[in-house]
Coordinates of N, CA and C in Angstrom, one line a residue:
X1 N -66.6 -49.7 -134.7 CA -68.0 -49.3 -134.8 C -68.1 -48.0 -134.1
X2 N -68.9 -47.1 -134.7 CA -69.1 -45.8 -134.1 C -70.4 -45.9 -133.2
X3 N -70.7 -44.9 -132.5 CA -71.8 -44.9 -131.5 C -73.1 -45.1 -132.2
X4 N -73.3 -44.5 -133.4 CA -74.6 -44.6 -134.1 C -74.9 -46.1 -134.5
X5 N -73.9 -46.8 -135.0 CA -74.0 -48.2 -135.4 C -74.3 -49.1 -134.2
X6 N -73.7 -48.8 -133.0 CA -73.9 -49.6 -131.8 C -75.3 -49.3 -131.3
X7 N -75.8 -48.1 -131.3 CA -77.1 -47.8 -130.9 C -78.2 -48.4 -131.8
X8 N -77.9 -48.4 -133.1 CA -78.9 -49.0 -134.0 C -78.9 -50.5 -133.8
X9 N -77.8 -51.2 -133.6 CA -77.7 -52.6 -133.3 C -78.4 -52.9 -132.0
X10 N -78.2 -52.1 -131.0 CA -78.9 -52.3 -129.7 C -80.4 -52.2 -129.8
X11 N -80.9 -51.2 -130.6 CA -82.3 -51.0 -130.8 C -82.9 -52.2 -131.5
X12 N -82.2 -52.7 -132.5 CA -82.7 -53.9 -133.3 C -82.7 -55.1 -132.4
X13 N -81.7 -55.3 -131.6 CA -81.7 -56.5 -130.7 C -82.8 -56.4 -129.7
X14 N -83.0 -55.2 -129.1 CA -84.1 -55.1 -128.2 C -85.5 -55.3 -128.8
X15 N -85.6 -54.8 -130.1 CA -86.9 -55.0 -130.8 C -87.1 -56.5 -131.0
X16 N -86.0 -57.3 -131.4 CA -86.2 -58.7 -131.6 C -86.6 -59.4 -130.3
X17 N -85.9 -59.0 -129.2 CA -86.3 -59.7 -127.9 C -87.7 -59.4 -127.6
X18 N -88.1 -58.1 -127.7 CA -89.5 -57.7 -127.4 C -90.5 -58.5 -128.3
X19 N -90.2 -58.6 -129.6 CA -91.1 -59.3 -130.5 C -91.1 -60.8 -130.2
X20 N -90.0 -61.4 -129.8 CA -90.0 -62.8 -129.5 C -90.6 -63.2 -128.2
X21 N -90.6 -62.3 -127.2 CA -91.1 -62.6 -125.9 C -92.6 -62.3 -125.7
X22 N -93.2 -61.7 -126.7 CA -94.6 -61.4 -126.6 C -95.5 -62.6 -126.7
X23 N -96.5 -62.7 -125.9 CA -97.4 -63.9 -126.0 C -98.4 -63.6 -127.1
X24 N -99.1 -64.7 -127.5 CA -100.1 -64.5 -128.5 C -101.4 -64.1 -127.8
X25 N -102.3 -63.5 -128.5 CA -103.5 -63.0 -127.9 C -103.7 -61.6 -128.0
X26 N -103.8 -61.0 -126.8 CA -104.0 -59.5 -126.7 C -102.8 -58.8 -127.2
X27 N -101.6 -59.3 -127.0 CA -100.4 -58.6 -127.4 C -100.3 -58.6 -128.9
X28 N -100.8 -59.6 -129.6 CA -100.8 -59.6 -131.1 C -101.7 -58.5 -131.6
X29 N -102.9 -58.3 -130.9 CA -103.8 -57.3 -131.3 C -103.2 -55.9 -131.0
X30 N -102.5 -55.8 -129.9 CA -101.9 -54.5 -129.5 C -100.7 -54.2 -130.5
X31 N -100.0 -55.2 -130.9 CA -98.9 -55.0 -131.9 C -99.4 -54.6 -133.2
X32 N -100.5 -55.2 -133.7 CA -101.1 -54.8 -135.0 C -101.6 -53.4 -134.9
X33 N -102.2 -53.1 -133.8 CA -102.7 -51.7 -133.6 C -101.6 -50.7 -133.6
X34 N -100.5 -51.0 -133.0 CA -99.3 -50.1 -132.9 C -98.7 -50.0 -134.3
X35 N -98.6 -51.1 -135.1 CA -98.1 -51.0 -136.4 C -99.0 -50.2 -137.3
X36 N -100.3 -50.3 -137.2 CA -101.2 -49.5 -138.0 C -101.0 -48.0 -137.7
X37 N -100.9 -47.8 -136.4 CA -100.8 -46.4 -136.0 C -99.5 -45.8 -136.5
X38 N -98.4 -46.6 -136.5 CA -97.1 -46.1 -137.0 C -97.2 -45.9 -138.5
X39 N -97.9 -46.8 -139.2 CA -98.0 -46.7 -140.6 C -98.8 -45.5 -141.0
X40 N -99.9 -45.2 -140.4 CA -100.7 -44.1 -140.8 C -100.2 -42.8 -140.2
X41 N -99.3 -42.9 -139.2 CA -98.6 -41.7 -138.7 C -97.3 -41.4 -139.5
X42 N -97.0 -42.2 -140.5 CA -95.8 -42.1 -141.4 C -94.5 -42.1 -140.6
X43 N -94.4 -43.0 -139.6 CA -93.2 -43.1 -138.8 C -92.0 -43.5 -139.7
X44 N -92.3 -44.2 -140.8 CA -91.2 -44.6 -141.7 C -90.6 -43.4 -142.4
X45 N -91.2 -42.3 -142.5 CA -90.7 -41.1 -143.1 C -89.8 -40.3 -142.2
X46 N -89.9 -40.5 -140.9 CA -89.1 -39.7 -139.9 C -87.7 -40.2 -140.0
X47 N -86.8 -39.2 -140.3 CA -85.4 -39.5 -140.4 C -85.0 -40.2 -141.7
X48 N -85.8 -40.1 -142.7 CA -85.5 -40.8 -144.0 C -84.8 -40.0 -144.9
X49 N -84.5 -38.7 -144.6 CA -83.8 -37.8 -145.4 C -82.3 -38.2 -145.5
X50 N -81.6 -37.5 -146.5 CA -80.2 -37.8 -146.7 C -79.4 -37.6 -145.4
X51 N -79.7 -36.5 -144.7 CA -78.9 -36.2 -143.5 C -79.6 -36.6 -142.2
X52 N -80.6 -37.5 -142.4 CA -81.3 -38.0 -141.2 C -82.4 -37.1 -140.8
X53 N -82.6 -36.0 -141.5 CA -83.7 -35.1 -141.2 C -85.0 -35.6 -141.8
X54 N -86.1 -34.9 -141.5 CA -87.4 -35.2 -142.0 C -88.0 -34.0 -142.7
X55 N -88.4 -34.3 -143.9 CA -89.1 -33.3 -144.8 C -90.5 -33.2 -144.4
X56 N -91.0 -32.1 -143.8 CA -92.4 -32.0 -143.3 C -93.4 -32.2 -144.4
X57 N -93.1 -31.8 -145.6 CA -94.0 -31.9 -146.8 C -94.1 -33.4 -147.1
X58 N -93.0 -34.1 -147.1 CA -93.1 -35.6 -147.4 C -93.9 -36.3 -146.3
X59 N -93.6 -35.9 -145.0 CA -94.3 -36.5 -143.9 C -95.8 -36.3 -144.0
X60 N -96.3 -35.1 -144.2 CA -97.7 -34.9 -144.3 C -98.3 -35.4 -145.6
X61 N -97.5 -35.5 -146.7 CA -98.0 -36.1 -147.9 C -98.2 -37.6 -147.7
X62 N -97.4 -38.2 -147.0 CA -97.6 -39.7 -146.7 C -98.8 -39.9 -145.8
X63 N -98.9 -39.0 -144.8 CA -100.1 -39.2 -143.9 C -101.4 -39.0 -144.7
X64 N -101.4 -37.9 -145.5 CA -102.7 -37.6 -146.3 C -102.9 -38.7 -147.2
X65 N -101.9 -39.2 -148.0 CA -102.1 -40.3 -148.9 C -102.6 -41.5 -148.3
X66 N -102.1 -41.9 -147.1 CA -102.5 -43.1 -146.5 C -103.9 -43.0 -145.9
X67 N -104.2 -41.8 -145.4 CA -105.6 -41.6 -144.9 C -106.6 -41.7 -146.1
X68 N -106.3 -41.1 -147.2 CA -107.1 -41.1 -148.4 C -107.3 -42.6 -148.9
X69 N -106.2 -43.3 -148.8 CA -106.3 -44.7 -149.3 C -107.2 -45.5 -148.4
X70 N -107.2 -45.2 -147.1 CA -108.1 -45.9 -146.1 C -109.5 -45.5 -146.4
X71 N -109.8 -44.3 -146.7 CA -111.1 -43.8 -147.0 C -111.6 -44.5 -148.3
X72 N -110.7 -44.6 -149.3 CA -111.0 -45.3 -150.6 C -111.4 -46.7 -150.4
X73 N -110.7 -47.4 -149.5 CA -111.0 -48.8 -149.3 C -112.3 -49.0 -148.6
X74 N -112.7 -48.1 -147.7 CA -114.0 -48.2 -147.0 C -115.1 -47.9 -148.0
X75 N -114.9 -46.9 -148.8 CA -115.9 -46.5 -149.8 C -116.1 -47.7 -150.8
X76 N -115.0 -48.2 -151.3 CA -115.2 -49.3 -152.3 C -115.8 -50.6 -151.6
X77 N -115.5 -50.8 -150.4 CA -116.1 -51.9 -149.6 C -117.6 -51.7 -149.5
X78 N -118.0 -50.5 -149.2 CA -119.5 -50.2 -149.0 C -120.1 -50.3 -150.4
X79 N -119.5 -49.8 -151.4 CA -120.0 -49.9 -152.8 C -120.2 -51.4 -153.2
X80 N -119.3 -52.2 -152.9 CA -119.4 -53.7 -153.2 C -120.5 -54.3 -152.4
X81 N -120.7 -54.0 -151.1 CA -121.8 -54.5 -150.4 C -123.2 -54.0 -150.9
X82 N -123.2 -52.8 -151.4 CA -124.5 -52.3 -152.0 C -124.7 -53.0 -153.3
X83 N -123.7 -53.2 -154.1 CA -123.9 -53.9 -155.4 C -124.3 -55.4 -155.2
X84 N -123.9 -56.0 -154.1 CA -124.2 -57.4 -153.8 C -125.6 -57.5 -153.1
X85 N -126.2 -56.4 -152.8 CA -127.5 -56.4 -152.2 C -127.5 -56.7 -150.7
X86 N -126.3 -56.6 -150.1 CA -126.2 -56.9 -148.6 C -126.5 -55.7 -147.8
X87 N -126.5 -54.5 -148.4 CA -126.9 -53.3 -147.6 C -128.1 -52.6 -148.2

């Protein structure tokens, strides 16, 4: 095994331990918040290139697309509430 594989395995093991040892309650809320922040920050695009690099256009494209999708969900939710007469 080379160093990169060992580092990746170590990170995965630490992540599993951290996930398994968290208590339910406020940590679940914090974990969901962190996951949402990583999703909308496009952390999954970082290092996704062929050589491990990050394409800035792809990164910002994902961020913009995800932000627009959130805006769309809010607008559609408000429209639904207006149509149902709740607002």
